[in-house]
Coordinates of N, CA and C in Angstrom, one line a residue:
S1 N 245.5 18.3 40.7 CA 244.1 18.9 40.9 C 243.9 19.6 42.2
N2 N 245.1 19.8 43.0 CA 245.0 20.4 44.3 C 243.9 19.8 45.2
G3 N 243.9 18.5 45.2 CA 243.0 17.8 46.1 C 241.6 17.6 45.6
Q4 N 241.3 17.9 44.4 CA 239.9 17.8 43.9 C 239.7 16.3 43.5
E5 N 240.7 15.6 43.0 CA 240.5 14.2 42.7 C 241.9 13.5 42.8
W6 N 241.9 12.2 42.8 CA 243.1 11.4 43.0 C 243.9 11.6 41.7
T7 N 245.2 11.7 41.8 CA 246.1 11.8 40.7 C 246.4 10.4 40.1
L8 N 246.2 10.2 38.9 CA 246.5 8.9 38.2 C 248.0 8.7 38.2
H9 N 248.4 7.4 38.1 CA 249.8 7.1 38.1 C 250.6 7.8 37.0
E10 N 250.0 7.8 35.8 CA 250.6 8.4 34.6 C 250.8 9.9 34.9
D11 N 249.8 10.5 35.5 CA 249.9 11.9 35.8 C 251.0 12.2 36.8
E12 N 251.1 11.3 37.8 CA 252.1 11.4 38.9 C 253.5 11.5 38.2
V13 N 253.8 10.5 37.3 CA 255.1 10.5 36.7 C 255.3 11.8 35.9
E14 N 254.3 12.2 35.2 CA 254.5 13.5 34.4 C 254.7 14.7 35.3
V15 N 254.0 14.7 36.4 CA 254.2 15.9 37.4 C 255.5 15.9 38.0
V16 N 256.0 14.7 38.5 CA 257.3 14.6 39.2 C 258.4 14.9 38.2
E17 N 258.4 14.3 37.0 CA 259.4 14.6 36.1 C 259.4 16.0 35.6
G18 N 258.2 16.6 35.5 CA 258.1 18.0 35.1 C 258.7 19.0 36.1
I19 N 258.4 18.7 37.4 CA 258.9 19.5 38.5 C 260.5 19.4 38.5
A20 N 261.0 18.2 38.4 CA 262.5 18.1 38.4 C 263.1 18.8 37.2
A21 N 262.5 18.7 36.1 CA 263.1 19.4 34.9 C 263.0 20.9 35.0
A22 N 262.1 21.4 35.8 CA 261.9 22.9 35.9 C 262.5 23.5 37.1
S23 N 263.1 22.8 38.0 CA 263.7 23.3 39.2 C 265.1 22.8 39.5
D24 N 266.0 23.7 39.6 CA 267.4 23.2 40.0 C 267.4 22.7 41.4
R25 N 266.4 22.9 42.2 CA 266.4 22.4 43.6 C 266.2 20.9 43.7
V26 N 265.7 20.4 42.6 CA 265.2 19.0 42.6 C 266.1 18.1 41.8
R27 N 266.5 17.0 42.3 CA 267.2 15.9 41.6 C 266.3 14.7 41.7
L28 N 265.9 14.1 40.6 CA 265.0 13.0 40.5 C 265.8 11.7 40.1
E29 N 265.6 10.7 40.8 CA 266.2 9.4 40.4 C 265.1 8.3 40.5
T30 N 265.3 7.3 39.7 CA 264.5 6.1 39.8 C 265.3 5.0 40.5
I31 N 264.8 4.7 41.7 CA 265.6 3.8 42.6 C 265.2 2.4 42.5
G32 N 264.1 2.1 41.8 CA 263.6 0.7 41.6 C 262.5 0.7 40.7
E33 N 261.9 -0.5 40.6 CA 260.8 -0.8 39.7 C 259.9 -1.9 40.3
T34 N 258.6 -1.7 40.2 CA 257.7 -2.6 40.8 C 257.5 -3.9 39.9
Y35 N 256.8 -4.9 40.5 CA 256.5 -6.1 39.7 C 255.9 -5.7 38.3
E36 N 255.0 -4.7 38.3 CA 254.3 -4.4 37.1 C 255.0 -3.3 36.3
G37 N 256.3 -3.0 36.6 CA 257.1 -2.2 35.8 C 257.0 -0.7 36.1
R38 N 256.3 -0.3 37.2 CA 256.2 1.1 37.5 C 257.4 1.6 38.2
P39 N 257.9 2.8 38.0 CA 259.1 3.3 38.6 C 258.9 3.7 40.1
M40 N 259.9 3.5 40.9 CA 260.0 4.0 42.2 C 260.9 5.2 42.2
H41 N 260.2 6.4 42.4 CA 260.9 7.6 42.3 C 261.4 8.1 43.6
L42 N 262.5 8.8 43.6 CA 263.0 9.5 44.8 C 263.4 10.9 44.4
A43 N 262.8 11.9 44.9 CA 263.2 13.3 44.7 C 264.0 13.9 45.8
T44 N 265.2 14.4 45.5 CA 266.1 15.1 46.5 C 266.0 16.6 46.3
I45 N 265.6 17.3 47.3 CA 265.4 18.7 47.2 C 266.4 19.5 48.2
G46 N 267.0 20.5 47.7 CA 267.9 21.3 48.4 C 268.0 22.7 47.8
Y47 N 268.6 23.7 48.5 CA 268.8 25.0 48.0 C 270.2 25.5 48.1
P48 N 270.7 26.2 47.1 CA 270.0 26.6 45.8 C 269.9 25.5 44.8
K49 N 270.5 24.4 45.0 CA 270.3 23.2 44.1 C 270.4 21.9 45.0
A50 N 269.9 20.9 44.4 CA 269.9 19.6 45.1 C 271.3 19.1 45.3
P51 N 271.7 18.6 46.5 CA 273.0 18.1 46.7 C 273.3 16.8 45.9
A52 N 274.5 16.6 45.7 CA 274.9 15.3 45.0 C 274.7 14.2 46.0
P53 N 274.5 13.0 45.5 CA 274.2 11.8 46.3 C 275.2 11.6 47.5
G54 N 276.4 11.8 47.2 CA 277.4 11.6 48.2 C 277.5 12.7 49.3
Q55 N 276.7 13.8 49.1 CA 276.7 14.9 50.1 C 275.6 14.8 51.1
V56 N 274.5 14.1 50.7 CA 273.3 14.1 51.5 C 273.5 13.6 52.9
A57 N 274.2 12.6 53.1 CA 274.4 12.0 54.5 C 275.3 12.8 55.4
K58 N 276.0 13.8 54.8 CA 276.9 14.7 55.6 C 276.2 15.9 56.2
S59 N 274.9 16.0 56.0 CA 274.2 17.2 56.5 C 272.8 16.7 56.9
P60 N 272.0 17.5 57.7 CA 270.7 17.0 58.1 C 269.8 16.7 56.9
A61 N 269.0 15.7 57.1 CA 268.0 15.3 56.0 C 266.8 14.7 56.6
V62 N 265.7 14.9 55.9 CA 264.4 14.2 56.2 C 263.9 13.4 55.0
F63 N 263.5 12.2 55.3 CA 263.0 11.3 54.3 C 261.5 11.1 54.4
I64 N 260.8 11.4 53.4 CA 259.3 11.3 53.4 C 258.9 10.3 52.4
M65 N 258.2 9.2 52.9 CA 257.7 8.2 52.0 C 256.2 8.2 52.1
C66 N 255.5 8.0 51.0 CA 254.1 8.1 51.0 C 253.3 6.9 50.4
T67 N 252.2 6.6 51.0 CA 251.2 5.6 50.4 C 251.9 4.3 50.2
I68 N 252.5 3.8 51.3 CA 253.0 2.4 51.2 C 251.8 1.4 51.2
H69 N 250.6 1.9 51.7 CA 249.3 1.2 51.5 C 248.6 1.8 50.4
G70 N 248.5 1.1 49.3 CA 248.0 1.7 48.0 C 246.7 2.4 48.1
G71 N 245.8 1.9 49.0 CA 244.5 2.5 49.1 C 244.5 3.8 49.9
E72 N 245.6 4.1 50.6 CA 245.7 5.3 51.4 C 246.3 6.4 50.6
R73 N 245.5 7.0 49.8 CA 246.1 7.9 48.7 C 246.4 9.3 49.2
S74 N 245.9 9.7 50.3 CA 246.0 11.2 50.6 C 247.5 11.5 50.9
G75 N 248.3 10.6 51.5 CA 249.7 10.9 51.7 C 250.4 11.2 50.4
R76 N 250.1 10.4 49.4 CA 250.8 10.6 48.1 C 250.4 12.0 47.5
E77 N 249.1 12.4 47.6 CA 248.7 13.7 47.1 C 249.5 14.8 47.9
A78 N 249.6 14.6 49.2 CA 250.3 15.6 50.1 C 251.8 15.7 49.7
C79 N 252.4 14.5 49.3 CA 253.8 14.5 48.9 C 254.0 15.2 47.6
L80 N 253.0 15.1 46.7 CA 253.2 15.7 45.4 C 253.0 17.3 45.6
I81 N 252.1 17.7 46.4 CA 251.9 19.1 46.7 C 253.1 19.7 47.4
L82 N 253.6 18.9 48.3 CA 254.8 19.4 49.1 C 256.0 19.5 48.1
L83 N 256.2 18.5 47.3 CA 257.3 18.5 46.3 C 257.2 19.8 45.5
R84 N 256.1 20.1 45.0 CA 255.9 21.3 44.1 C 256.2 22.6 44.9
E85 N 255.7 22.6 46.2 CA 256.0 23.8 47.0 C 257.5 24.0 47.3
L86 N 258.2 22.9 47.6 CA 259.6 23.0 47.9 C 260.4 23.4 46.7
A87 N 259.9 22.9 45.5 CA 260.7 23.1 44.3 C 260.6 24.6 43.8
F88 N 259.5 25.3 44.1 CA 259.3 26.6 43.5 C 259.0 27.7 44.5
S89 N 258.7 27.5 45.7 CA 258.3 28.5 46.6 C 259.5 29.4 47.0
N90 N 259.2 30.7 47.1 CA 260.2 31.7 47.6 C 259.9 32.1 49.0
D91 N 259.1 31.3 49.7 CA 258.8 31.6 51.1 C 260.1 31.5 51.9
P92 N 260.4 32.6 52.7 CA 261.7 32.6 53.4 C 261.9 31.4 54.3
R93 N 260.8 30.9 54.9 CA 260.9 29.7 55.8 C 261.3 28.5 55.0
I94 N 260.8 28.3 53.8 CA 261.1 27.1 53.0 C 262.6 27.3 52.5
I95 N 263.0 28.4 52.1 CA 264.4 28.7 51.7 C 265.3 28.4 52.8
D96 N 265.0 28.8 54.0 CA 265.8 28.5 55.2 C 265.9 27.0 55.5
I97 N 264.8 26.3 55.4 CA 264.9 24.8 55.6 C 265.8 24.2 54.6
L98 N 265.6 24.5 53.3 CA 266.3 23.8 52.2 C 267.8 24.3 52.2
S99 N 268.1 25.4 52.8 CA 269.5 25.9 52.9 C 270.3 25.1 53.9
N100 N 269.5 24.5 54.9 CA 270.2 23.9 56.0 C 269.9 22.4 56.1
A101 N 269.0 21.8 55.3 CA 268.7 20.4 55.3 C 268.3 20.0 53.9
T102 N 268.4 18.7 53.7 CA 267.9 18.1 52.5 C 266.6 17.4 52.7
V103 N 265.7 17.5 51.8 CA 264.4 16.8 51.9 C 264.3 15.8 50.8
L104 N 264.1 14.5 51.1 CA 263.9 13.4 50.2 C 262.5 13.0 50.2
I105 N 261.9 12.9 49.0 CA 260.5 12.5 48.9 C 260.3 11.3 48.0
N106 N 259.7 10.3 48.5 CA 259.3 9.1 47.6 C 257.8 9.3 47.5
P107 N 257.3 9.8 46.4 CA 255.8 10.1 46.2 C 254.9 8.8 46.4
S108 N 255.4 7.7 46.0 CA 254.5 6.5 46.2 C 255.4 5.3 46.5
A109 N 255.3 4.7 47.7 CA 256.1 3.6 48.1 C 255.4 2.3 47.6
N110 N 254.3 2.4 47.0 CA 253.6 1.2 46.5 C 252.8 1.6 45.2
P111 N 253.5 1.9 44.1 CA 252.9 2.3 42.9 C 251.8 1.4 42.3
D112 N 252.1 0.1 42.4 CA 251.1 -0.9 41.8 C 249.8 -0.9 42.7
G113 N 250.0 -0.9 44.0 CA 248.8 -0.9 44.8 C 248.1 0.4 44.7
Q114 N 248.8 1.5 44.6 CA 248.1 2.8 44.5 C 247.3 2.9 43.2
A115 N 247.9 2.4 42.1 CA 247.2 2.4 40.8 C 245.9 1.6 40.9
A116 N 245.9 0.5 41.7 CA 244.7 -0.3 41.8 C 243.8 0.1 43.0
G117 N 244.2 1.0 43.8 CA 243.5 1.3 45.0 C 243.5 0.2 46.0
R118 N 244.6 -0.6 46.1 CA 244.7 -1.8 46.9 C 245.8 -1.6 47.9
R119 N 245.5 -2.1 49.1 CA 246.5 -2.0 50.2 C 247.8 -2.6 49.9
T120 N 247.8 -3.8 49.3 CA 249.1 -4.5 49.1 C 249.7 -4.2 47.7
N121 N 250.9 -4.8 47.5 CA 251.5 -4.7 46.2 C 250.8 -5.7 45.3
S122 N 251.3 -5.9 44.1 CA 250.7 -6.8 43.1 C 250.9 -8.3 43.5
A123 N 251.9 -8.5 44.4 CA 252.1 -9.9 44.9 C 251.3 -10.2 46.1
G124 N 250.4 -9.3 46.5 CA 249.6 -9.5 47.7 C 250.3 -9.2 49.0
Q125 N 251.4 -8.6 49.0 CA 252.2 -8.3 50.2 C 251.9 -6.9 50.8
D126 N 251.6 -6.9 52.1 CA 251.5 -5.6 52.8 C 252.9 -5.2 53.0
L127 N 253.3 -4.2 52.2 CA 254.7 -3.7 52.2 C 255.2 -3.1 53.5
N128 N 254.2 -2.7 54.3 CA 254.5 -2.2 55.7 C 254.9 -3.3 56.6
R129 N 254.9 -4.6 56.1 CA 255.3 -5.7 56.9 C 256.5 -6.4 56.3
D130 N 257.3 -5.6 55.4 CA 258.4 -6.2 54.7 C 259.7 -5.4 55.0
S131 N 259.7 -4.6 56.0 CA 260.8 -3.8 56.3 C 262.1 -4.5 56.8
L132 N 261.9 -5.7 57.3 CA 263.0 -6.5 57.8 C 263.5 -7.5 56.8
L133 N 262.6 -8.3 56.2 CA 263.0 -9.3 55.3 C 263.3 -8.7 53.9
L134 N 262.7 -7.6 53.5 CA 263.0 -6.9 52.3 C 263.0 -7.9 51.1
R135 N 261.8 -8.5 50.9 CA 261.7 -9.6 49.9 C 261.1 -9.0 48.6
H136 N 260.7 -7.7 48.5 CA 259.9 -7.2 47.4 C 260.6 -6.0 46.7
P137 N 260.4 -5.8 45.4 CA 261.1 -4.8 44.7 C 260.8 -3.4 45.2
E138 N 259.7 -3.2 45.9 CA 259.4 -1.8 46.4 C 260.1 -1.5 47.7
T139 N 260.3 -2.5 48.6 CA 260.8 -2.2 49.9 C 262.4 -2.1 49.9
L140 N 263.0 -2.9 49.1 CA 264.5 -3.0 49.1 C 265.1 -1.6 48.7
P141 N 264.7 -1.0 47.6 CA 265.3 0.3 47.2 C 265.0 1.4 48.2
L142 N 263.9 1.4 48.9 CA 263.7 2.3 50.0 C 264.6 2.1 51.1
A143 N 264.8 0.9 51.5 CA 265.8 0.6 52.6 C 267.2 1.0 52.2
E144 N 267.6 0.8 51.0 CA 268.9 1.1 50.5 C 269.1 2.7 50.5
A145 N 268.0 3.4 50.1 CA 268.1 4.9 50.2 C 268.2 5.4 51.6
V146 N 267.5 4.8 52.5 CA 267.6 5.2 53.9 C 269.0 4.9 54.4
R147 N 269.5 3.7 54.1 CA 270.9 3.4 54.5 C 271.9 4.3 53.9
D148 N 271.8 4.7 52.7 CA 272.8 5.5 52.0 C 272.7 7.0 52.4
Y149 N 271.5 7.5 52.6 CA 271.3 8.9 52.9 C 271.3 9.3 54.3
E150 N 271.1 8.3 55.2 CA 271.1 8.5 56.6 C 270.3 9.7 57.1
P151 N 269.0 9.7 56.8 CA 268.2 10.8 57.3 C 268.0 10.9 58.8
E152 N 268.0 12.1 59.4 CA 267.7 12.2 60.8 C 266.3 12.0 61.2
L153 N 265.4 12.2 60.2 CA 263.9 12.0 60.4 C 263.3 11.3 59.2
L154 N 262.5 10.3 59.5 CA 261.8 9.6 58.4 C 260.3 9.7 58.7
I155 N 259.5 10.2 57.7 CA 258.1 10.4 57.9 C 257.4 9.4 56.9
D156 N 256.6 8.5 57.5 CA 255.9 7.5 56.7 C 254.4 7.8 56.7
A157 N 253.9 8.4 55.6 CA 252.5 9.0 55.6 C 251.5 7.9 55.3
H158 N 250.6 7.8 56.2 CA 249.4 6.8 56.0 C 248.1 7.6 56.1
E159 N 247.0 6.9 55.9 CA 245.7 7.5 56.0 C 244.8 6.7 56.8
K160 N 243.9 7.3 57.6 CA 243.0 6.6 58.5 C 241.7 7.3 58.5
G161 N 240.6 6.7 58.2 CA 239.3 7.3 58.1 C 238.7 7.5 59.5
G162 N 238.1 8.6 59.8 CA 237.5 8.9 61.1 C 238.4 9.3 62.2
G163 N 237.9 9.7 63.3 CA 238.7 10.0 64.5 C 239.3 11.4 64.4
P164 N 240.5 11.5 65.0 CA 241.1 12.9 65.0 C 241.7 13.3 63.7
D165 N 242.2 14.5 63.6 CA 242.8 15.0 62.4 C 244.0 14.1 62.0
T166 N 244.8 13.7 63.0 CA 246.0 12.9 62.8 C 246.3 12.1 64.1
D167 N 246.8 10.9 63.9 CA 247.2 10.1 65.1 C 248.6 9.5 64.8
P168 N 249.7 10.3 65.1 CA 251.0 9.9 64.9 C 251.4 8.7 65.8
S169 N 252.4 8.0 65.3 CA 253.0 6.9 66.1 C 254.5 7.0 66.2
W170 N 255.1 6.3 67.1 CA 256.5 6.3 67.3 C 257.0 4.9 67.4
P171 N 258.3 4.6 67.3 CA 258.8 3.2 67.4 C 258.5 2.6 68.8
R172 N 257.8 1.5 68.8 CA 257.4 0.9 70.1 C 257.8 -0.6 70.1
S173 N 258.5 -1.1 69.1 CA 258.8 -2.5 69.1 C 259.7 -2.9 70.2
Q174 N 259.6 -4.1 70.7 CA 260.4 -4.5 71.9 C 261.9 -4.8 71.5
I175 N 262.2 -4.8 70.2 CA 263.6 -5.0 69.8 C 264.3 -3.6 69.7
I176 N 263.6 -2.5 69.9 CA 264.2 -1.2 69.9 C 264.7 -0.8 71.3
N177 N 265.9 -0.1 71.3 CA 266.4 0.3 72.6 C 265.4 1.1 73.4
G178 N 265.3 0.8 74.7 CA 264.3 1.4 75.5 C 264.4 2.9 75.6
E179 N 265.6 3.4 75.7 CA 265.8 4.9 75.8 C 265.4 5.6 74.5
L180 N 265.6 5.0 73.4 CA 265.2 5.5 72.1 C 263.6 5.6 72.1
V181 N 263.0 4.5 72.5 CA 261.5 4.5 72.5 C 261.0 5.6 73.4
S182 N 261.6 5.8 74.6 CA 261.1 6.9 75.5 C 261.4 8.2 74.9
F183 N 262.5 8.4 74.3 CA 262.8 9.7 73.6 C 261.8 10.0 72.5
A184 N 261.5 9.0 71.7 CA 260.5 9.2 70.6 C 259.1 9.5 71.1
E185 N 258.7 8.8 72.2 CA 257.4 9.0 72.8 C 257.3 10.5 73.3
S186 N 258.4 10.9 74.0 CA 258.4 12.2 74.5 C 258.3 13.3 73.4
L187 N 259.1 13.0 72.4 CA 259.1 13.9 71.2 C 257.8 14.0 70.6
T188 N 257.1 12.9 70.4 CA 255.8 12.9 69.8 C 254.7 13.5 70.7
V189 N 254.6 13.0 71.9 CA 253.5 13.5 72.8 C 253.7 14.9 73.3
D190 N 255.0 15.2 73.8 CA 255.2 16.5 74.4 C 255.4 17.6 73.4
W191 N 256.1 17.3 72.3 CA 256.4 18.4 71.4 C 255.4 18.4 70.2
L192 N 255.3 17.3 69.5 CA 254.4 17.3 68.3 C 253.0 17.5 68.7
F193 N 252.5 16.8 69.7 CA 251.1 17.0 70.1 C 250.8 18.4 70.6
S194 N 251.6 18.9 71.4 CA 251.3 20.3 71.9 C 251.4 21.3 70.8
G195 N 252.3 21.1 69.9 CA 252.4 22.1 68.8 C 251.2 21.9 67.9
G196 N 250.8 20.7 67.6 CA 249.6 20.4 66.8 C 248.3 21.0 67.4
R197 N 248.1 20.7 68.6 CA 246.9 21.3 69.3 C 246.9 22.8 69.3
G198 N 248.1 23.4 69.4 CA 248.2 24.8 69.4 C 247.8 25.5 68.1
T199 N 247.8 24.7 67.0 CA 247.4 25.2 65.7 C 246.0 24.7 65.3
G200 N 245.3 24.1 66.3 CA 244.0 23.7 66.0 C 243.7 22.3 65.6
W201 N 244.8 21.4 65.5 CA 244.6 20.1 65.1 C 244.2 19.2 66.3
S202 N 243.3 18.2 66.0 CA 243.0 17.2 67.0 C 243.9 16.0 66.8
M203 N 244.5 15.6 67.9 CA 245.6 14.6 67.8 C 245.5 13.5 68.9
R204 N 245.9 12.3 68.6 CA 246.0 11.3 69.6 C 247.0 10.2 69.1
P205 N 247.6 9.5 70.0 CA 248.6 8.4 69.6 C 247.9 7.4 68.8
Y206 N 248.5 6.9 67.7 CA 248.0 5.8 67.0 C 248.0 4.5 67.8
T207 N 246.9 3.8 67.9 CA 246.8 2.6 68.7 C 246.2 1.5 67.8
G208 N 247.0 1.2 66.8 CA 246.5 0.2 65.8 C 246.9 -1.3 66.2
W209 N 247.5 -1.5 67.3 CA 247.9 -2.8 67.7 C 247.8 -3.0 69.2

């Protein structure tokens, strides 16, 4: 609906499968299934056609996962719109990106929670807190895809009411190498923030903890 209303789960499946069937740029796979039997989709996009699974890790890739918190639906809508754009657009910038990198999109990291408008999955688990133990059918296939495809960049789309247009975060856990944390902070604050402000976005670091 181009942002006019939330996409129902059944419509999401129809849209994603339809895009994959109509575009050689897109390869769609079902990487898992939720407790309630909903598919975990992963779309691989490249130009002139989607690379084979064994080729993705050999070149630059970005992995975009959306709506791991089921009630934060705007990321999923953005992913569906982006998937359609990458699949069909003849914009030279998009062609250039897809000619040099692979884009992987998981439209919904929490299909059961999204269908119910609930933060958690159907087992009551905040899946954003299961990235280490990997106890649930939604988090394990995503971790396996990241392991196998080795993306250079991973975007985890959330939604937050009020405040600035966007408030990105970077790895800040104490278990992460200090040099990597410093690099990620510099990349976010110095490059992403200055670029965002230059195009009119209001931005600040996410301070949720």
